[in-house]
Short mmCIF file of C-alpha atoms in Angstrom, two decimals:
data_model
loop_
_atom_site.label_atom_id
_atom_site.label_comp_id
_atom_site.label_asym_id
_atom_site.label_seq_id
_atom_site.Cartn_x
_atom_site.Cartn_y
_atom_site.Cartn_z
CA UNK X 23 -38.50 26.64 22.53
CA UNK X 24 -35.72 27.86 20.29
CA UNK X 25 -33.24 27.51 23.15
CA UNK X 26 -34.41 23.91 23.79
CA UNK X 27 -34.02 23.00 20.10
CA UNK X 28 -30.52 24.46 20.05
CA UNK X 29 -29.53 22.45 23.12
CA UNK X 30 -30.97 19.30 21.51
CA UNK X 31 -29.00 19.85 18.30
CA UNK X 32 -25.78 20.42 20.24
CA UNK X 33 -26.42 17.29 22.27
CA UNK X 34 -26.93 15.20 19.15
CA UNK X 35 -23.70 16.41 17.54
CA UNK X 36 -21.72 15.91 20.75
CA UNK X 37 -22.53 12.18 20.85
CA UNK X 38 -19.44 10.27 19.59
CA UNK X 39 -19.97 8.42 16.31
CA UNK X 40 -18.45 4.94 16.47
CA UNK X 41 -17.34 3.04 13.40
CA UNK X 42 -19.26 -0.12 12.58
CA UNK X 43 -17.83 -3.37 13.87
CA UNK X 44 -16.41 -5.72 11.23
CA UNK X 45 -18.82 -7.94 9.36
CA UNK X 46 -17.49 -11.50 9.22
CA UNK X 47 -18.46 -14.33 6.89
CA UNK X 48 -16.92 -17.81 6.81
CA UNK X 49 -16.00 -18.75 3.23
CA UNK X 50 -14.33 -22.12 3.84
CA UNK X 51 -14.83 -24.52 6.77
CA UNK X 52 -12.77 -27.59 7.64
CA UNK X 53 -14.26 -31.02 6.90
CA UNK X 54 -16.65 -29.58 4.34
CA UNK X 55 -16.63 -29.73 0.56
CA UNK X 56 -14.43 -32.82 0.47
CA UNK X 57 -11.43 -31.27 2.19
CA UNK X 58 -10.10 -31.69 5.72
CA UNK X 59 -8.60 -28.22 5.95
CA UNK X 60 -8.43 -24.88 4.11
CA UNK X 61 -5.36 -22.72 4.49
CA UNK X 62 -3.20 -19.97 2.91
CA UNK X 63 -5.83 -17.32 2.10
CA UNK X 64 -5.47 -14.65 -0.58
CA UNK X 65 -7.81 -12.00 -1.94
CA UNK X 66 -7.93 -9.29 -4.62
CA UNK X 67 -10.56 -6.92 -6.00
CA UNK X 68 -10.84 -6.64 -9.78
CA UNK X 69 -11.18 -3.40 -11.73
CA UNK X 70 -14.96 -3.92 -11.94
CA UNK X 71 -15.20 -4.52 -8.20
CA UNK X 72 -15.53 -8.30 -8.09
CA UNK X 73 -13.88 -9.79 -5.00
CA UNK X 74 -11.86 -12.97 -5.49
CA UNK X 75 -10.95 -15.11 -2.46
CA UNK X 76 -8.67 -18.10 -2.97
CA UNK X 77 -6.86 -20.66 -0.87
CA UNK X 78 -5.23 -24.06 -0.57
CA UNK X 79 -7.81 -26.84 -0.10
CA UNK X 80 -6.07 -29.68 1.72
CA UNK X 81 -7.44 -33.22 1.50
CA UNK X 82 -5.67 -34.21 4.72
CA UNK X 83 -3.98 -32.55 7.67
CA UNK X 84 -0.55 -33.81 6.59
CA UNK X 85 0.61 -30.22 6.17
CA UNK X 86 2.19 -28.32 3.30
CA UNK X 87 3.13 -31.41 1.24
CA UNK X 88 -0.12 -33.38 1.19
CA UNK X 89 -2.75 -33.63 -1.56
CA UNK X 90 -3.74 -29.99 -2.12
CA UNK X 91 -5.95 -28.18 -4.63
CA UNK X 92 -6.43 -24.44 -5.18
CA UNK X 93 -9.98 -23.13 -4.84
CA UNK X 94 -11.59 -19.79 -5.67
CA UNK X 95 -14.80 -18.05 -4.62
CA UNK X 96 -16.21 -14.89 -6.25
CA UNK X 97 -18.35 -12.06 -4.91
CA UNK X 98 -20.00 -9.42 -7.11
CA UNK X 99 -21.31 -7.33 -4.21
CA UNK X 100 -18.19 -6.37 -2.30
CA UNK X 101 -17.90 -9.56 -0.28
CA UNK X 102 -21.46 -9.88 1.03
CA UNK X 103 -22.55 -12.93 -0.99
CA UNK X 104 -20.44 -15.53 -2.76
CA UNK X 105 -20.42 -18.04 -5.61
CA UNK X 106 -19.66 -21.67 -4.84
CA UNK X 107 -15.97 -22.72 -4.63
CA UNK X 108 -14.25 -23.66 -7.89
CA UNK X 109 -10.95 -25.47 -8.49
CA UNK X 110 -8.71 -23.26 -10.64
CA UNK X 111 -5.31 -24.99 -10.92
CA UNK X 112 -4.84 -28.13 -12.99
CA UNK X 113 -1.59 -29.01 -14.74
CA UNK X 114 -1.94 -31.95 -17.17
CA UNK X 115 0.57 -34.76 -17.45
CA UNK X 116 2.80 -36.61 -14.99
CA UNK X 117 3.85 -34.76 -11.84
CA UNK X 118 7.15 -35.43 -10.11
CA UNK X 119 7.26 -35.05 -6.34
CA UNK X 120 9.88 -32.68 -4.95
CA UNK X 121 12.93 -34.83 -4.05
CA UNK X 122 13.53 -32.74 -0.92
CA UNK X 123 10.10 -33.62 0.43
CA UNK X 124 10.60 -37.31 -0.31
CA UNK X 125 14.08 -37.39 1.24
CA UNK X 126 12.77 -35.77 4.42
CA UNK X 127 9.69 -38.03 4.44
CA UNK X 128 7.35 -35.05 4.33
CA UNK X 129 5.19 -36.35 1.52
CA UNK X 130 3.48 -39.36 0.03
CA UNK X 131 4.82 -39.82 -3.49
CA UNK X 132 1.30 -40.20 -4.86
CA UNK X 133 -0.06 -36.94 -3.43
CA UNK X 134 -0.20 -33.97 -5.80
CA UNK X 135 0.56 -30.66 -4.11
CA UNK X 136 -0.62 -27.38 -5.65
CA UNK X 137 0.54 -24.57 -3.41
CA UNK X 138 0.82 -20.84 -2.75
CA UNK X 139 -1.69 -19.19 -5.09
CA UNK X 140 -1.10 -15.47 -5.72
CA UNK X 141 -3.33 -13.15 -7.74
CA UNK X 142 -2.66 -9.69 -9.15
CA UNK X 143 -5.56 -7.43 -10.16
CA UNK X 144 -4.57 -5.51 -13.30
CA UNK X 145 -5.71 -1.94 -14.05
CA UNK X 146 -6.77 -3.24 -17.47
CA UNK X 147 -9.34 -5.49 -15.84
CA UNK X 148 -7.36 -8.72 -16.18
CA UNK X 149 -6.47 -10.90 -13.21
CA UNK X 150 -3.15 -12.73 -13.14
CA UNK X 151 -2.71 -16.01 -11.26
CA UNK X 152 0.58 -17.51 -10.13
CA UNK X 153 0.76 -20.85 -8.36
CA UNK X 154 3.26 -23.60 -7.62
CA UNK X 155 3.34 -27.34 -8.09
CA UNK X 156 5.25 -29.46 -5.56
CA UNK X 157 7.12 -26.37 -4.32
CA UNK X 158 9.29 -26.97 -7.36
CA UNK X 159 7.53 -25.56 -10.44
CA UNK X 160 5.71 -22.25 -10.99
CA UNK X 161 2.80 -21.61 -13.37
CA UNK X 162 0.94 -18.60 -14.72
CA UNK X 163 -2.69 -18.21 -15.86
CA UNK X 164 -4.88 -15.23 -16.71
CA UNK X 165 -8.57 -14.31 -16.47
CA UNK X 166 -10.28 -11.59 -18.49
CA UNK X 167 -13.76 -12.11 -17.02
CA UNK X 168 -13.25 -11.40 -13.30
CA UNK X 169 -12.14 -14.93 -12.47
CA UNK X 170 -14.98 -16.85 -14.15
CA UNK X 171 -12.62 -18.58 -16.57
CA UNK X 172 -8.84 -18.94 -16.79
CA UNK X 173 -6.33 -19.61 -19.53
CA UNK X 174 -4.48 -22.92 -19.50
CA UNK X 175 -1.53 -22.66 -17.09
CA UNK X 176 1.88 -21.92 -18.58
CA UNK X 177 5.04 -22.94 -16.74
CA UNK X 178 7.39 -20.02 -15.99
CA UNK X 179 9.96 -21.78 -13.78
CA UNK X 180 12.74 -21.63 -16.37
CA UNK X 181 12.53 -17.88 -16.92
CA UNK X 182 11.46 -16.66 -13.48
CA UNK X 183 13.37 -18.93 -11.12
CA UNK X 184 16.14 -20.92 -12.81
CA UNK X 185 18.41 -17.86 -13.36
CA UNK X 186 18.52 -17.42 -9.56
CA UNK X 187 20.28 -20.79 -9.23
CA UNK X 188 23.54 -19.25 -10.41
CA UNK X 189 23.78 -17.41 -7.09
CA UNK X 190 21.42 -19.42 -4.92
CA UNK X 191 20.91 -23.08 -5.80
CA UNK X 192 17.35 -23.40 -4.52
CA UNK X 193 15.53 -26.71 -4.26
CA UNK X 194 12.20 -25.39 -2.94
CA UNK X 195 10.25 -22.39 -4.29
CA UNK X 196 7.02 -20.64 -3.38
CA UNK X 197 5.12 -17.60 -4.55
CA UNK X 198 3.63 -15.19 -2.00
CA UNK X 199 1.45 -16.21 -0.34
CA UNK X 200 -1.32 -13.61 -0.46
CA UNK X 201 -1.54 -11.15 -3.35
CA UNK X 202 0.88 -9.44 -5.73
CA UNK X 203 0.62 -5.90 -7.08
CA UNK X 204 0.76 -3.88 -10.27
CA UNK X 205 3.00 -0.84 -10.12
CA UNK X 206 2.16 2.55 -11.60
CA UNK X 207 4.58 1.66 -14.40
CA UNK X 208 2.42 -1.34 -15.30
CA UNK X 209 4.93 -3.86 -13.94
CA UNK X 210 3.39 -6.94 -12.34
CA UNK X 211 5.19 -7.88 -9.15
CA UNK X 212 4.99 -11.02 -7.01
CA UNK X 213 6.97 -11.72 -3.82
CA UNK X 214 8.56 -15.17 -3.66
CA UNK X 215 10.75 -17.17 -1.31
CA UNK X 216 13.30 -19.88 -2.05
CA UNK X 217 14.96 -22.55 0.07
CA UNK X 218 18.01 -24.79 -0.19
CA UNK X 219 16.12 -27.43 1.80
CA UNK X 220 19.23 -28.36 3.76
CA UNK X 221 18.35 -26.91 7.17
CA UNK X 222 16.62 -29.96 8.62
CA UNK X 223 13.37 -28.78 7.06
CA UNK X 224 12.40 -28.35 3.44
CA UNK X 225 11.62 -24.66 3.98
CA UNK X 226 15.00 -23.77 5.48
CA UNK X 227 17.36 -22.04 4.97
CA UNK X 228 15.46 -19.50 2.88
CA UNK X 229 15.73 -16.14 1.12
CA UNK X 230 13.22 -13.63 -0.25
CA UNK X 231 13.01 -12.01 -3.68
CA UNK X 232 10.43 -11.03 -6.29
CA UNK X 233 9.51 -12.04 -9.82
CA UNK X 234 8.09 -9.52 -12.29
CA UNK X 235 6.51 -9.11 -15.70
CA UNK X 236 6.72 -5.99 -17.87
CA UNK X 237 4.56 -7.38 -20.69
CA UNK X 238 1.21 -8.03 -18.99
CA UNK X 239 2.16 -11.50 -17.79
CA UNK X 240 3.49 -12.95 -21.03
CA UNK X 241 6.99 -13.38 -19.63
CA UNK X 242 8.38 -13.37 -16.09
CA UNK X 243 11.85 -12.61 -14.75
CA UNK X 244 13.49 -12.76 -11.31
CA UNK X 245 14.54 -9.82 -9.21
CA UNK X 246 17.61 -9.64 -7.00
CA UNK X 247 17.64 -11.24 -3.56
CA UNK X 248 15.85 -8.74 -1.30
CA UNK X 249 16.56 -10.37 2.07
CA UNK X 250 19.33 -12.99 2.33
CA UNK X 251 19.72 -15.63 5.01
CA UNK X 252 22.39 -14.45 7.46
CA UNK X 253 23.16 -14.64 11.16
CA UNK X 254 21.07 -11.47 11.57
CA UNK X 255 18.30 -12.18 9.05
CA UNK X 256 17.38 -15.78 9.82
CA UNK X 257 15.32 -17.69 7.25
CA UNK X 258 13.38 -14.80 5.68
CA UNK X 259 10.34 -16.02 3.78
CA UNK X 260 6.66 -15.30 3.03
CA UNK X 261 6.91 -11.59 2.30
CA UNK X 262 4.32 -9.00 1.28
CA UNK X 263 4.77 -5.91 -0.90
CA UNK X 264 3.21 -2.49 -1.48
CA UNK X 265 3.92 0.52 -3.70
CA UNK X 266 4.28 3.84 -1.90
CA UNK X 267 3.06 7.17 -3.27
CA UNK X 268 6.46 8.03 -4.82
CA UNK X 269 6.68 4.66 -6.61
CA UNK X 270 9.02 3.05 -4.09
CA UNK X 271 8.24 -0.61 -3.40
CA UNK X 272 8.39 -1.74 0.22
CA UNK X 273 8.79 -5.43 1.06
CA UNK X 274 7.91 -6.73 4.52
CA UNK X 275 9.14 -10.25 5.37
CA UNK X 276 8.58 -12.93 7.94
CA UNK X 277 11.73 -14.42 9.48
CA UNK X 278 13.09 -16.37 12.45
CA UNK X 279 15.42 -13.57 13.47
CA UNK X 280 16.33 -13.35 17.15
CA UNK X 281 14.46 -10.15 17.98
CA UNK X 282 11.11 -11.42 16.66
CA UNK X 283 10.37 -8.31 14.58
CA UNK X 284 9.32 -7.93 10.94
CA UNK X 285 11.99 -7.23 8.33
CA UNK X 286 11.55 -4.34 5.88
CA UNK X 287 13.44 -3.34 2.74
CA UNK X 288 12.76 -1.00 -0.20
CA UNK X 289 13.49 -0.80 -3.92
CA UNK X 290 12.82 1.84 -6.57
CA UNK X 291 11.50 -0.76 -9.03
CA UNK X 292 10.54 -3.73 -6.84
CA UNK X 293 13.27 -5.94 -8.28
CA UNK X 294 16.74 -4.40 -7.93
CA UNK X 295 18.95 -2.45 -5.52
CA UNK X 296 17.08 -3.36 -2.37
CA UNK X 297 17.99 -1.33 0.70
CA UNK X 298 19.72 -2.95 3.66
CA UNK X 299 16.95 -4.82 5.50
CA UNK X 300 15.88 -3.27 8.81
CA UNK X 301 13.68 -4.51 11.62
CA UNK X 302 10.48 -2.58 12.31
CA UNK X 303 10.41 -2.51 16.11
CA UNK X 304 6.68 -1.72 16.07
CA UNK X 305 5.78 -4.94 14.25
CA UNK X 306 5.97 -8.11 16.33
CA UNK X 307 7.00 -11.31 14.55
CA UNK X 308 5.48 -14.49 16.00
CA UNK X 309 6.89 -16.25 12.89
CA UNK X 310 3.79 -16.07 10.74
CA UNK X 311 2.79 -14.67 7.37
CA UNK X 312 1.52 -11.05 7.23
CA UNK X 313 -0.07 -8.77 4.64
CA UNK X 314 0.26 -5.16 3.46
CA UNK X 315 -2.10 -2.90 1.55
CA UNK X 316 -1.44 0.60 0.20
CA UNK X 317 -4.56 2.77 -0.09
CA UNK X 318 -3.86 5.76 -2.39
CA UNK X 319 -5.47 9.16 -1.99
CA UNK X 320 -4.78 12.73 -0.91
CA UNK X 321 -3.51 11.20 2.31
CA UNK X 322 -2.16 7.75 1.39
CA UNK X 323 -2.59 5.01 3.97
CA UNK X 324 -0.61 1.82 4.52
CA UNK X 325 -2.18 -1.13 6.33
CA UNK X 326 -0.43 -4.17 7.79
CA UNK X 327 -1.94 -7.32 9.31
CA UNK X 328 -0.46 -10.21 11.29
CA UNK X 329 -0.92 -11.93 14.66
CA UNK X 330 0.25 -9.30 17.15
CA UNK X 331 1.55 -11.64 19.85
CA UNK X 332 4.90 -12.73 21.30
CA UNK X 333 3.61 -15.04 24.04
CA UNK X 334 3.97 -18.82 24.01
CA UNK X 335 1.36 -20.92 25.77
CA UNK X 336 2.77 -23.46 28.19
CA UNK X 337 6.32 -22.14 28.04
CA UNK X 338 8.08 -22.74 31.37
CA UNK X 339 10.75 -20.25 30.40
CA UNK X 340 10.87 -17.31 28.01
CA UNK X 341 10.66 -18.62 24.42
CA UNK X 342 13.96 -18.81 22.56
CA UNK X 343 14.72 -15.71 20.48
CA UNK X 344 13.49 -16.20 16.95
CA UNK X 345 11.21 -19.09 17.82
CA UNK X 346 7.56 -19.22 16.87
CA UNK X 347 4.89 -17.84 19.22
CA UNK X 348 1.17 -18.45 19.54
CA UNK X 349 -0.76 -17.45 16.44
CA UNK X 350 -3.51 -15.30 17.91
CA UNK X 351 -4.73 -11.71 18.14
CA UNK X 352 -4.80 -10.99 14.42
CA UNK X 353 -4.39 -7.23 14.23
CA UNK X 354 -4.59 -4.58 11.51
CA UNK X 355 -2.30 -1.54 11.84
CA UNK X 356 -2.58 1.78 10.03
CA UNK X 357 0.20 4.17 8.98
CA UNK X 358 -0.26 7.72 7.69
CA UNK X 359 3.41 8.15 6.72
CA UNK X 360 3.79 5.02 4.58
CA UNK X 361 5.20 2.74 7.24
CA UNK X 362 7.56 5.04 9.12
CA UNK X 363 5.19 4.96 12.10
CA UNK X 364 1.97 3.10 12.89
CA UNK X 365 -0.59 5.44 14.43
CA UNK X 366 -3.45 3.01 15.04
CA UNK X 367 -4.12 -0.68 15.43
CA UNK X 368 -7.15 -2.87 16.07
CA UNK X 369 -7.54 -6.55 16.82
CA UNK X 370 -9.84 -8.35 14.39
CA UNK X 371 -9.64 -11.77 16.06
CA UNK X 372 -8.39 -12.14 19.64
CA UNK X 373 -8.27 -15.94 19.64
CA UNK X 374 -6.38 -18.28 17.33
CA UNK X 375 -5.72 -16.49 14.04
CA UNK X 376 -2.85 -16.87 11.62
CA UNK X 377 -2.35 -16.12 7.90
CA UNK X 378 -4.24 -13.17 6.43
CA UNK X 379 -4.52 -11.09 3.27
CA UNK X 380 -5.74 -7.51 2.81
CA UNK X 381 -7.68 -5.90 -0.05
CA UNK X 382 -9.90 -2.84 -0.52
CA UNK X 383 -13.32 -2.70 -2.17
CA UNK X 384 -14.24 -0.01 -4.68
CA UNK X 385 -16.74 1.62 -2.31
CA UNK X 386 -14.40 1.87 0.66
CA UNK X 387 -14.53 -1.10 3.08
CA UNK X 388 -11.30 -2.97 3.72
CA UNK X 389 -11.33 -6.75 3.38
CA UNK X 390 -9.28 -9.10 5.54
CA UNK X 391 -9.36 -12.76 4.53
CA UNK X 392 -7.83 -14.85 7.29
CA UNK X 393 -7.39 -18.16 9.12
CA UNK X 394 -9.12 -18.70 12.45
CA UNK X 395 -10.32 -21.50 14.73
CA UNK X 396 -13.38 -23.58 13.93
CA UNK X 397 -16.62 -23.33 15.85
CA UNK X 398 -15.45 -26.11 18.18
CA UNK X 399 -12.09 -24.45 18.74
CA UNK X 400 -9.86 -26.44 16.39
CA UNK X 401 -7.02 -24.40 14.90
CA UNK X 402 -7.24 -23.69 11.16
CA UNK X 403 -10.95 -24.49 11.26
CA UNK X 404 -12.18 -21.65 9.04
CA UNK X 405 -11.18 -19.09 6.46
CA UNK X 406 -13.14 -15.94 7.21
CA UNK X 407 -13.62 -12.66 5.39
CA UNK X 408 -13.96 -9.53 7.56
CA UNK X 409 -15.23 -6.20 6.16
CA UNK X 410 -14.54 -2.92 7.96
CA UNK X 411 -13.63 0.70 7.37
CA UNK X 412 -10.31 2.37 8.11
CA UNK X 413 -12.14 4.55 10.63
CA UNK X 414 -12.77 1.41 12.70
CA UNK X 415 -9.00 0.85 12.98
CA UNK X 416 -8.56 4.39 14.30
CA UNK X 417 -11.30 4.07 16.88
CA UNK X 418 -8.88 2.97 19.60
#
């Protein structure tokens, strides 16, 4: 009897324990709530554990320059249940349309475009919001009650972006998208991209930099250009940032560079003396936004998400180097040496999937807020929040 019990115990402990599959909940669905499409997801977790998920709510499918609002949903239970959507960006007074968009016939002059919301969860408990108006002006607001209410937006374009014009005469600006971070020093840091708007498209040619605040969001200043536009680094934009265990800030950027790989650079303070950008050969670049998340601990982890795909549906020949590929197979990768190597990866969504943003709950699960197809297969049909543990990424 004792021998049988021992065999039974050994058998139980020899059975492999598999990590739970991701839980998925759709937070925004196309053609509902008065909007044709929801895009550009971002998410943060506040000091008290409230999850904030925000996005662009587009009244038409005209694209980036149509009539767009910024909406927010809140969850007090780690992303399981959610409050109703709430509009959080409203700038009073007349609103000029970006001349670049009008000249290139990208926009209706009467449409008001709020774009590229970025939030930063502060260790003090505050949440900082940055957003743009007409890809031309940038505003700041703050919440001290986990996103329930927000201060009136204050324009920061003059201090945070205009000084850059001395070296790069931008005509189009955008924060993020996704989330920003607070460094151990207390500095608030937001990745941004800028465009001259002369490359046959309002978003090209482009460069990447950061803006920062050292006084809890009261004032904002620009950093140095982190990734320029060159023959090698083609149209860098839409970057994500993370702070490593030694305080170094790593910036990971989308681009249209010929080898279709992500660009990476580092800075000691997140604003100056960026290292020479290098391509991470392990990270495919289908020309789509990605996200990074540093998880501190005895063994710090770094996560990265983007569509892991370099195929192009219907292409009769190999796609041109640097050209966009199908947005599908949204994948989360895990690094145990802060981005030097990526030891595990797992696909969250094998079908159409595009922009995404990563966050971590207080009790452990990772959150991935991302774009995927609708129930009937239409691209950009839903914004979905997935919850999973880091052990699930390692499972295969």
